[in-house]
XYZ file of C-alpha atoms in Angstrom:
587
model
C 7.867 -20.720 19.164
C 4.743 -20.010 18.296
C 3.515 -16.890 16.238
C 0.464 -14.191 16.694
C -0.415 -11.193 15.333
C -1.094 -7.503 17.106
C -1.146 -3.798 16.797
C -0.415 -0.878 18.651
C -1.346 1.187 21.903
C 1.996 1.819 23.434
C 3.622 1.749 26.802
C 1.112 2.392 29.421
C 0.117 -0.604 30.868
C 3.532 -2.109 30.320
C 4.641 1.198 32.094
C 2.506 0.143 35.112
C 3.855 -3.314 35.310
C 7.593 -2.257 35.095
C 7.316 1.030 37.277
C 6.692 -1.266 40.551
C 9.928 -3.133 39.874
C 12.048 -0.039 38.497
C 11.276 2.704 40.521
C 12.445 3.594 44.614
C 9.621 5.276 45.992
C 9.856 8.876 46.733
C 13.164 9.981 44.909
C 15.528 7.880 42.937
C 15.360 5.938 39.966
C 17.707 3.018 40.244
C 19.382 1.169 37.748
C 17.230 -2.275 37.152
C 18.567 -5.279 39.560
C 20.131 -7.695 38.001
C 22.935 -9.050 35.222
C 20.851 -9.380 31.374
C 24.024 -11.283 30.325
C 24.266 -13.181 32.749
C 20.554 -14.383 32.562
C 21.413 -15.564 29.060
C 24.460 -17.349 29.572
C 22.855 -19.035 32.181
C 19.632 -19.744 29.785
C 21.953 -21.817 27.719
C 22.515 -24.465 30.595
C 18.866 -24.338 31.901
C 16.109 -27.014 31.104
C 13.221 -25.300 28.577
C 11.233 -23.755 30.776
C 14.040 -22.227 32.965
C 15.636 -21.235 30.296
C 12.765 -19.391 28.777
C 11.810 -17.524 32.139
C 15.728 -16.194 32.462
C 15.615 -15.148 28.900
C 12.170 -13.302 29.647
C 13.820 -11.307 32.727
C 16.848 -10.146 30.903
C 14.398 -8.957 28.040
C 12.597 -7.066 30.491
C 15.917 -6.037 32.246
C 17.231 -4.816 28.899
C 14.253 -3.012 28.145
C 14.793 -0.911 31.106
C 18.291 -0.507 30.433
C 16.971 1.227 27.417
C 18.516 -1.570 25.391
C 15.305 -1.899 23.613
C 16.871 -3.214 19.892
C 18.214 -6.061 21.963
C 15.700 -7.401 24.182
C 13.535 -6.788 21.187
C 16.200 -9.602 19.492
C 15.454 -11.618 22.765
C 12.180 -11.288 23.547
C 11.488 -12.764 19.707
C 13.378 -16.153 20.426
C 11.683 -16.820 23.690
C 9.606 -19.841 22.844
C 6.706 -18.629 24.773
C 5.077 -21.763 25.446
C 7.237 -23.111 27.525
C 6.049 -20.165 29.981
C 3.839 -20.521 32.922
C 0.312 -18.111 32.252
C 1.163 -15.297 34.095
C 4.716 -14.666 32.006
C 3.155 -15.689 29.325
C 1.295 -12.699 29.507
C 4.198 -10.395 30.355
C 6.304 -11.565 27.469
C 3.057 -10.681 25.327
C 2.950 -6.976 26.365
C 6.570 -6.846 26.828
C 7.527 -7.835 23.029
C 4.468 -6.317 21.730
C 5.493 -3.128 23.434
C 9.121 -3.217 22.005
C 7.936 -4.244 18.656
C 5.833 -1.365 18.158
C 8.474 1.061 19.376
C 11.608 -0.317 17.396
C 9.389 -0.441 14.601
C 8.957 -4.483 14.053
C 5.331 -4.820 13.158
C 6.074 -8.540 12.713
C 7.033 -9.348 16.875
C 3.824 -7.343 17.567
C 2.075 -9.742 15.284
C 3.887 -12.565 16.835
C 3.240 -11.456 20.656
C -0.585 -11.161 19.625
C -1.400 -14.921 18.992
C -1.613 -14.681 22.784
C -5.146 -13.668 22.279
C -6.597 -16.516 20.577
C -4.764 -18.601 22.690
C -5.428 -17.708 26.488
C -7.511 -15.686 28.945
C -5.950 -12.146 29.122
C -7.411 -9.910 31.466
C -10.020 -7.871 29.559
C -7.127 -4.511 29.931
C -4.342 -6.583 28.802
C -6.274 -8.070 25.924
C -7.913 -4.520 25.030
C -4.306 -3.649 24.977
C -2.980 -6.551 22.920
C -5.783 -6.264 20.357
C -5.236 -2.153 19.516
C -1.388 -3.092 18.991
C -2.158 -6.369 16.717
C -4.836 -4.257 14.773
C -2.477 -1.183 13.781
C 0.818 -3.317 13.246
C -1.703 -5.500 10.853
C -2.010 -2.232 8.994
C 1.739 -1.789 8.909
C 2.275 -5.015 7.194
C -0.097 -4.058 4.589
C -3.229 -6.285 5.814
C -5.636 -3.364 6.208
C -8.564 -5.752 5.863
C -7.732 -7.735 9.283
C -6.966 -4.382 10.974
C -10.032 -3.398 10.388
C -11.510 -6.835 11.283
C -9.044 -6.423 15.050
C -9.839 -3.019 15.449
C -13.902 -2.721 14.557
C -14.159 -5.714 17.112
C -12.327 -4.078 19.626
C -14.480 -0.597 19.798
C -17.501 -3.264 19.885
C -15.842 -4.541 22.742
C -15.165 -0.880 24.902
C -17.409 1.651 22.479
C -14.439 3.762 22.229
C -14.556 6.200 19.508
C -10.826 7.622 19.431
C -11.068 4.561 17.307
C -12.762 5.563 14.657
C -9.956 6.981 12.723
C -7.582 3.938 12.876
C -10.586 2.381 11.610
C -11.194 4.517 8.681
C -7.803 4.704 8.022
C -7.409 1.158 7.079
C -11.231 0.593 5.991
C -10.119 3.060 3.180
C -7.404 1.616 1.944
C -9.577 -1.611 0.841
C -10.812 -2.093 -2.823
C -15.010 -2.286 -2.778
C -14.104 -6.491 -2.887
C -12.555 -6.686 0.511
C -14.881 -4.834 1.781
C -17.621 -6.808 0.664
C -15.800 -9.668 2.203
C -16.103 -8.459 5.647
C -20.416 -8.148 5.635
C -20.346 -12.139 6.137
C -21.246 -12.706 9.465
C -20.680 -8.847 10.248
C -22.751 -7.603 13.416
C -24.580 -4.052 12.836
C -22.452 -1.808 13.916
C -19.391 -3.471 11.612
C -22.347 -2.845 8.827
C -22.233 0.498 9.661
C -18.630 0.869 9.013
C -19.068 -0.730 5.748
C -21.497 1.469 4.584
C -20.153 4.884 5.362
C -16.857 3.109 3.628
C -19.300 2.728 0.496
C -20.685 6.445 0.343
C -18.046 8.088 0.865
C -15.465 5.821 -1.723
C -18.557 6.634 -4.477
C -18.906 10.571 -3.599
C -16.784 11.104 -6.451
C -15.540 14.345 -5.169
C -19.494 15.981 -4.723
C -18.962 17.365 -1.593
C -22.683 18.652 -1.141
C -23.955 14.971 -2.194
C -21.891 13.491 0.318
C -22.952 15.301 2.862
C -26.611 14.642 2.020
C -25.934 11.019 1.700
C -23.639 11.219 5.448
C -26.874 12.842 7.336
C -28.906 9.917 5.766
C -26.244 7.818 6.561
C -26.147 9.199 10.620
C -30.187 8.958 10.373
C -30.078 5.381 10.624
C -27.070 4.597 12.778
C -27.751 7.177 15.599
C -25.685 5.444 18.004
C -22.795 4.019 16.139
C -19.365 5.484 17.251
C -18.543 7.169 14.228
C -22.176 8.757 13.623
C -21.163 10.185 17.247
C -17.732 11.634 15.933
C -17.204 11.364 12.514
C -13.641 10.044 11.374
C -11.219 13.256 10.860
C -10.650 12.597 7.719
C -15.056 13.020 6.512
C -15.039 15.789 9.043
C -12.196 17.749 6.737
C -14.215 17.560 3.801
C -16.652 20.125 5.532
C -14.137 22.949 4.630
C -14.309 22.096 0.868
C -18.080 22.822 0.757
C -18.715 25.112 -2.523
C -15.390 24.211 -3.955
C -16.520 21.040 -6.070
C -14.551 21.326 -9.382
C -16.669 22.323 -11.842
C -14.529 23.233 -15.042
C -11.643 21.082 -16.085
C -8.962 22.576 -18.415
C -6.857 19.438 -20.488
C -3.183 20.367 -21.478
C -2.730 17.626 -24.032
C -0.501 17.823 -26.993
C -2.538 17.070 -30.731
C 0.597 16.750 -32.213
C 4.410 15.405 -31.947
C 6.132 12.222 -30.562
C 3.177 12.306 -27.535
C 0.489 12.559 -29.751
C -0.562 8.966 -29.793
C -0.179 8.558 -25.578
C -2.435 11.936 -25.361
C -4.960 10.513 -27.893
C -5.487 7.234 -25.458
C -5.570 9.483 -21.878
C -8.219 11.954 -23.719
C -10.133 8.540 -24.778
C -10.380 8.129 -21.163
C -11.218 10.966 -19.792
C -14.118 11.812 -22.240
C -15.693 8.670 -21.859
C -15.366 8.771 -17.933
C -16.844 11.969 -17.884
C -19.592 11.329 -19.965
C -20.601 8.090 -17.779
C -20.213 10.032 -14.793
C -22.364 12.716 -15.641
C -25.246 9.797 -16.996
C -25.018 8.212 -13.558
C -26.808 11.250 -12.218
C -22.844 12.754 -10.852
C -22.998 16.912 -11.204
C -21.471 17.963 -14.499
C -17.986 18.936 -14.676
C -17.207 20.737 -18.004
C -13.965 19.544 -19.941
C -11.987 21.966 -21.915
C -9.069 20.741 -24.006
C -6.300 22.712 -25.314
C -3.833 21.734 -27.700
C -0.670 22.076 -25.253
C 2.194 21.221 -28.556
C 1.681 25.180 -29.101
C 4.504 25.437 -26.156
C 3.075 28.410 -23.854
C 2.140 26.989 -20.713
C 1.495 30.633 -19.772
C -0.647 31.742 -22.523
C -2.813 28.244 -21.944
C -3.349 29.108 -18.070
C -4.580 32.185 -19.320
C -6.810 30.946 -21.653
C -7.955 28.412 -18.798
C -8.622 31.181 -16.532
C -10.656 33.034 -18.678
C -13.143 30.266 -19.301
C -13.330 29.690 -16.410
C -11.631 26.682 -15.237
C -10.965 25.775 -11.795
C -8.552 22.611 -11.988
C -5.750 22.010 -14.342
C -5.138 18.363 -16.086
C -1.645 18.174 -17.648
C 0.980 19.148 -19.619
C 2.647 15.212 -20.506
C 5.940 16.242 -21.229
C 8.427 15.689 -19.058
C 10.415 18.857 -19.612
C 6.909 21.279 -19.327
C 6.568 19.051 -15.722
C 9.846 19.563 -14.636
C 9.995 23.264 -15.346
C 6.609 23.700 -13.515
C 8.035 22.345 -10.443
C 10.745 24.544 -10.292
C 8.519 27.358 -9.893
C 7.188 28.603 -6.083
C 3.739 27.854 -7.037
C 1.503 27.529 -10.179
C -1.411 29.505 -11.682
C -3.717 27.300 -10.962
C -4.380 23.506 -9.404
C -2.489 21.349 -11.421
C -2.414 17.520 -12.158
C 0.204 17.027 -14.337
C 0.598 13.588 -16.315
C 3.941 12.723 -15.940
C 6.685 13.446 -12.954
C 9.573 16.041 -13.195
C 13.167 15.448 -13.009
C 13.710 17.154 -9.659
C 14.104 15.128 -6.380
C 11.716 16.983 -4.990
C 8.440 18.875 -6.590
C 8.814 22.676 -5.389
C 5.301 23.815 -6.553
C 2.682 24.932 -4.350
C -0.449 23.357 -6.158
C 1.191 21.455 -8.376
C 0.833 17.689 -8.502
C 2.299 15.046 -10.583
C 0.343 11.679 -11.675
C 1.515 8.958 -14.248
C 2.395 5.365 -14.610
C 5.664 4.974 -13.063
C 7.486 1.911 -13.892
C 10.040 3.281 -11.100
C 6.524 3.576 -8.870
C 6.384 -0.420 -10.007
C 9.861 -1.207 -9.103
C 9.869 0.454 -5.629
C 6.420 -1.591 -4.497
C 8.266 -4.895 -5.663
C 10.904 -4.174 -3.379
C 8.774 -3.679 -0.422
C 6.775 -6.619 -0.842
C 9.835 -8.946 -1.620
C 11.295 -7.682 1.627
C 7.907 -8.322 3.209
C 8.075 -11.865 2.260
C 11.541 -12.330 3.775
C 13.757 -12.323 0.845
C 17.180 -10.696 1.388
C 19.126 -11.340 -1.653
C 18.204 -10.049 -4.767
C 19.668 -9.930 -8.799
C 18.166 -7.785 -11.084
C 17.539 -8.431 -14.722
C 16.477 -4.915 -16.607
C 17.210 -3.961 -19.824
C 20.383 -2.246 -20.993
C 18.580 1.310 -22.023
C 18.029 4.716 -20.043
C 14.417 2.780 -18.831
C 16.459 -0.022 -17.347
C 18.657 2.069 -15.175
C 15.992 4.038 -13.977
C 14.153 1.212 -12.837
C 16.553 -0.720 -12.104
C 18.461 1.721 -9.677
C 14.724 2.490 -7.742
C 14.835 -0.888 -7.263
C 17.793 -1.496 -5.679
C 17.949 1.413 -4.049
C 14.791 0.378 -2.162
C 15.897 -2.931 -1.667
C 18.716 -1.636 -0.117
C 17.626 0.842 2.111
C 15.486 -2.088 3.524
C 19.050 -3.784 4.324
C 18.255 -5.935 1.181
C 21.588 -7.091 -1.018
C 22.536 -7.366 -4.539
C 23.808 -10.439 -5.258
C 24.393 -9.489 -9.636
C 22.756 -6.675 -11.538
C 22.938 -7.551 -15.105
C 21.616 -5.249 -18.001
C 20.480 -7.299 -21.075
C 20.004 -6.426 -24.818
C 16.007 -6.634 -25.598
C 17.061 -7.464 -29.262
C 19.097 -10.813 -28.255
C 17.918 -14.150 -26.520
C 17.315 -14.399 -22.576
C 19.497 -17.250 -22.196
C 22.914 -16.075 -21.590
C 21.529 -12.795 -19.381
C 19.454 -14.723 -17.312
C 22.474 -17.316 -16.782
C 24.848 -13.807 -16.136
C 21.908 -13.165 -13.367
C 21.810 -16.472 -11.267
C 26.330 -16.063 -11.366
C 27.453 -17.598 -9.063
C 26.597 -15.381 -5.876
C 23.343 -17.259 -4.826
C 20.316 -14.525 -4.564
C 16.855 -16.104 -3.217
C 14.935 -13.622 -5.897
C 15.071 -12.176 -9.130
C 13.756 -8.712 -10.237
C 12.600 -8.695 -13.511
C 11.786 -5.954 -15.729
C 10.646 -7.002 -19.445
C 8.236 -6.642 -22.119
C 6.182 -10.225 -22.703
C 8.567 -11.699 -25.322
C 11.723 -11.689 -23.304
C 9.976 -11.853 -20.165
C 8.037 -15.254 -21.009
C 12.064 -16.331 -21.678
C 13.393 -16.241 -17.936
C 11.394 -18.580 -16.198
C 12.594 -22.070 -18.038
C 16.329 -20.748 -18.417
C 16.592 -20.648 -14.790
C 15.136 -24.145 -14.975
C 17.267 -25.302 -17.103
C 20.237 -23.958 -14.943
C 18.755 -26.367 -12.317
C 18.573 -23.966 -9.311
C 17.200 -26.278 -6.784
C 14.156 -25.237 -4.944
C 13.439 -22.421 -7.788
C 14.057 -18.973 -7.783
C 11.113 -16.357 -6.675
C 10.635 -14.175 -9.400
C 9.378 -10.262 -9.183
C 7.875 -8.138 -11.963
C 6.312 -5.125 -13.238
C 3.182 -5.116 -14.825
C 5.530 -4.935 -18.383
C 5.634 -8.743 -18.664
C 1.779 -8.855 -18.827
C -0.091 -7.682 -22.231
C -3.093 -7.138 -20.552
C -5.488 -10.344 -22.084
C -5.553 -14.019 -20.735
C -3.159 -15.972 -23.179
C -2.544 -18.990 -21.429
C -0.937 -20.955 -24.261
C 2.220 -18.047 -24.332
C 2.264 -17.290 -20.517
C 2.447 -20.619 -19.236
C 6.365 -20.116 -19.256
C 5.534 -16.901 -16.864
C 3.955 -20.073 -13.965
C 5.041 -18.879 -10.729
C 6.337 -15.291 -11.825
C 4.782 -12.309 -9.148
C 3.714 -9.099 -10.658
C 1.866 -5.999 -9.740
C -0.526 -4.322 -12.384
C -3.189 -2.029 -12.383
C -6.789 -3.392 -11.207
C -8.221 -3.421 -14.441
C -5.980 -5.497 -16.003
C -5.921 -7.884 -13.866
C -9.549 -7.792 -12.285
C -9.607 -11.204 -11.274
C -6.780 -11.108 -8.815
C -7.273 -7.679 -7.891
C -10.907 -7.338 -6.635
C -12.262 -10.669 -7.377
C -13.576 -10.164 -10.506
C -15.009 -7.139 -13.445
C -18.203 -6.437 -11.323
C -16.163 -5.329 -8.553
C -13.549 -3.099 -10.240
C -13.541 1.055 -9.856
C -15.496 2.639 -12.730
C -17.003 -0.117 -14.301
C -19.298 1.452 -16.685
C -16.372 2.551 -18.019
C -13.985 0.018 -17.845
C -16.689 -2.232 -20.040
C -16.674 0.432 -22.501
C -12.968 1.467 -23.151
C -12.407 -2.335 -22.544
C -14.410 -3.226 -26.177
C -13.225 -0.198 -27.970
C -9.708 -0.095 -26.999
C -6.084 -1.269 -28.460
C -5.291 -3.475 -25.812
C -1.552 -1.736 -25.869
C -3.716 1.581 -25.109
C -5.738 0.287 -22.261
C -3.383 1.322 -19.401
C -3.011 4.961 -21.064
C -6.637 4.882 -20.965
C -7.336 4.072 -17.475
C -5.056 6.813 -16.185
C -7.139 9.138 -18.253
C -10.637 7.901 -16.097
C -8.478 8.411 -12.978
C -6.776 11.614 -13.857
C -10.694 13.174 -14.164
C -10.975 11.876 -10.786
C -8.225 13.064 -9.183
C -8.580 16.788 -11.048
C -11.993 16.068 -9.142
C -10.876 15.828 -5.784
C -7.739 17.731 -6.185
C -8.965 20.316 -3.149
C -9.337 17.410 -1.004
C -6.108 16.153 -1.881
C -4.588 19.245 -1.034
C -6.584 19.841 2.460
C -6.470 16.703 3.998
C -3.398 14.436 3.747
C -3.080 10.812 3.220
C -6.697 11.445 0.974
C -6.968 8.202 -1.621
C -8.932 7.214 -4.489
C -9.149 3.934 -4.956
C -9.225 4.039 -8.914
C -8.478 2.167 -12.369
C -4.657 2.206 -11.808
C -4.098 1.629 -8.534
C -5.234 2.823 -5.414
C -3.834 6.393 -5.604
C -2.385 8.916 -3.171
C -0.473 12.097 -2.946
C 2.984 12.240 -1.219
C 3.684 15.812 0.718
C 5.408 16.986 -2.428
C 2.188 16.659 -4.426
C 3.534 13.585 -6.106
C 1.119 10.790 -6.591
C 1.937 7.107 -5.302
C -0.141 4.418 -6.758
C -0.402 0.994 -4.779
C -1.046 -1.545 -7.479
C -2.407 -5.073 -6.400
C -0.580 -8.107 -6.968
C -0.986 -11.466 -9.130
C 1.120 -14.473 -10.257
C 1.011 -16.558 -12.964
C -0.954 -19.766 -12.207
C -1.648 -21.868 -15.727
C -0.620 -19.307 -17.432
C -3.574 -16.784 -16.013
C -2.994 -14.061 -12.989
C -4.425 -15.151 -10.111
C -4.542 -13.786 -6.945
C -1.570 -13.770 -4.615
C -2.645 -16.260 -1.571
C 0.958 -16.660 -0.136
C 1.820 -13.661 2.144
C 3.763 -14.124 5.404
C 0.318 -13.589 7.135
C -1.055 -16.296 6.245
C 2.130 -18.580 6.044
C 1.854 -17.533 9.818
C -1.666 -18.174 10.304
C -1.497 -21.410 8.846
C 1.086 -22.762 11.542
C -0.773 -22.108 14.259
């Protein structure tokens, strides 16, 4: 069986197909004709290409039935080319129908290689490509929805597609959209440039709006200079609400003194090279936040005149904002509270989450078809945290835990990493480490001789931000995630592409390379405090910034996406091996 890709419209034409065969004229509704069960037992004595048509049938059958979960199963294993054209094309429609409503991305994928493979009729294949192009987004390959989908409304000049196209055109870094100008016809251009002025507004709402009539000026005609994606067409509302006037809540004193010192680094110098780039001025105001009165300092803020909020750090000042109804003013505070949930209106909650880290592994290890997992995490308050986001993502993804095994950072990796392969055989490991111990891992479980290897996941803790290739070659093979700009390479294809490079280059030089991370969430917590009214009017906003890209959850809680790289020579590289590709090299 072969496999395609796809994305989603829904049921209609598939509705059309199935009504003629489902549906008595006039009054009733009968029961579909016919035994699914049968159909399959009989597939098993059938030559190939009986045997797929019977298994096609009771899919179809079973879909009426309003079995859908199972002739999803069965649609799946029909090897498709053993079909005659016309089913061919049914089973296409049929699974990528099922797949998109029993959430399976992957059989829409699978139904689409139809496409590049035979004559559809021009509905059917309209059809086919929307469902291939938005289950490609599902799967986290926003670059070849937008490829599917752009080519489609080139195809029908439909613009209800301009907001599945934004949608995923604005999750990709300025890199991947470079990559799709080669070759590009004008109107895919267009895209690409609206993409680019609007990602480098930096939350000017008047500039962007002189730039987007400039912008409309020369692509009259273009879909989206016709109807504007929802998403551009919200910011209209925030006209005369740019932030102006940033108040800081960081501590000058006390155990966060040093992490405060390395955000404010970042900020100032961010704001400083925004405002030389020719950005409007925003005005910082910093206030020493160790006095303890978050009420006194959101009076002070007020009375300057500040707008936006940035801070407090501590994790106790964050969790006893969020218990409130609502706070004094817009808020981005540096860390996340305690609570499950974040109660504040206007409140939102931004920091480097290791548990962030840990949740994103899971995912993409799931992605890639692992199903067994140990977990190696350090046997401190930090370990269990992580280590139980972990598995309880892995887990609610019907992942299981084959050994969870808590290790002391002060001993040798040897005998924990042997505890972690046991005896129950898992096909990963999830790793959480500091370099030392991590750069341990990789040749015990060589040494235990586990056959083909063992996949290995990480946070961005194993890396110490610089190239060492002598000390990481033991890391060969080891997947992590990181912020972009500390692993530029891998994550955008190099420093010139990278968010903020002005100053990246400049904290980059000046900066304690254990700092640098600290530092980058300083740049992106001024740009975030920047956009924070667009945050709150228009969900699913993102930045696309120094530590990820960046977006708020409905509780005000931001999510950062990190990209991924593995160790190749002892130097991250980009991650090349994704299930997409594994797929689109069989075909």
């Amino acid at each position: 069986m072969k496999i395609s890709s796809r994305g989603p419209l829904a049921a209609a034409l598939l509705a059309l197909l199935i009504a003629g065969c489902s549906l008595q004229p006039g009054i009733t509704q009968r029961p579909p004709a016919g035994d699914p069960d049968r159909l399959l037992r009989q597939a098993e004595q059938q030559a190939p290409e009986q045997a797929a048509l019977s298994r096609l049938e009771a899919a179809d059958i079973l879909a009426r039935q309003g079995r859908r979960p199972q002739a999803l199963e069965v649609a799946k294993d029909i090897d498709d080319a053993r079909l005659p054209a016309e089913a061919r094309r049914r089973w296409a429609l049929l699974l990528s129908d099922l797949g998109e409503t029993e959430d399976d991305p992957w059989a829409v994928i699978q139904a689409a290689q139809l496409l590049d493979e035979a004559e559809l009729p021009r509905e059917a294949a309209n059809q086919l490509r929307e469902r291939q192009g938005r289950a490609l987004g599902r799967v986290d390959e926003p670059q070849a929805a937008a490829r599917v989908l752009m080519r489609l409304q080139a195809d029908t000049d439909r613009r209800d597609l301009n907001d599945p196209i934004w949608e995923q055109l604005s999750r990709l870094s300025p890199a991947r959209v470079d990559e799709l100008r080669d070759g590009a016809d004008e109107a895919t251009l267009a895209w690409l440039a609206l993409a680019d002025l609007v990602r480098s507004g930096s939350g000017d709402i008047e500039r962007l709006f002189t730039r987007l009539d400039n912008w409309r000026g020369r692509y009259p005609e273009h879909p989206a200079a016709r109807r504007l994606p929802t998403d551009i067409l919200a910011l209209r509302e925030l006209r005369g609400q740019d932030v102006r006037h940033i108040a800081v809540f960081l501590p000058e004193s006390g155990p966060l003194a040093g992490v405060a010192d390395a955000i404010e680094e970042g900020l100032r110098a961010h704001h400083l090279n925004a405002v030389n780039s020719g950005a409007s001025g925003t005005q910082l105001t910093f206030f020493d936040s160790a006095r303890g009165d978050l009420e006194a300092l959101y009076r002070e803020a007020r009375n300057r005149g500040a707008q936006v909020v940035v801070g407090p750090l501590d994790k106790a000042a964050v969790s006893a904002l969020e218990r409130r109804d609502r706070v004094p003013m817009p808020t981005l505070a540096l860390n996340y509270g305690e609570a499950e949930r974040n109660g504040a209106e206007g409140l939102f909650q931004y920091g480097l989450s290791a548990e962030d880290e840990a949740r994103q592994v899971a995912a993409r290890a799931r992605l890639d078809g692992h199903r067994t997992a140990s977990l190696l995490v350090p046997d401190n308050a930090w370990g269990r945290r992580v280590g139980e986001a972990f598995a309880t993502a892995w887990q609610d993804r019907d992942g299981d835990i084959a050994n969870a095994v808590r290790y002391n950072p002060g001993m040798p990796a040897t005998e924990s990493t042997r505890r972690a392969l046991g005896t129950n055989r898992a096909d990963l490991l999830f790793l959480l480490a500091l370099p030392d111990y991590a750069r341990q891992v990789p040749p015990t479980i060589d040494y235990y001789a586990y056959e083909q290897g063992l996949p290995v996941y990480a946070t961005s803790h194993l890396f110490e931000g610089r190239p060492q290739p002598r000390l990481d070659q033991d890391l060969n093979g080891v997947m992590f995630v990181d912020i972009p700009w500390q692993i530029p390479d891998a994550a955008v294809g190099g420093e010139d592409a990278l968010p903020f490079l002005a100053s990246f280059r400049q904290l980059r030089e000046e900066s304690d390379p254990t700092m640098f991370r600290l530092m980058a969430m300083g740049v992106d917590a001024y740009e975030l405090a920047r956009r924070l009214p667009q945050f709150q009017a228009i969900p699913g906003s993102e930045l696309f910034g120094a530590t990820g890209t960046l977006s708020a959850g409905d509780d005000g809680r931001i999510h950062r996406s990190l990209p991924w790289a593995r160790f190749v020579d002892g130097v991250p590289q980009p991650v090349l091996g994704s299930r997409l590709l594994d797929h689109e090299r069989a075909r």
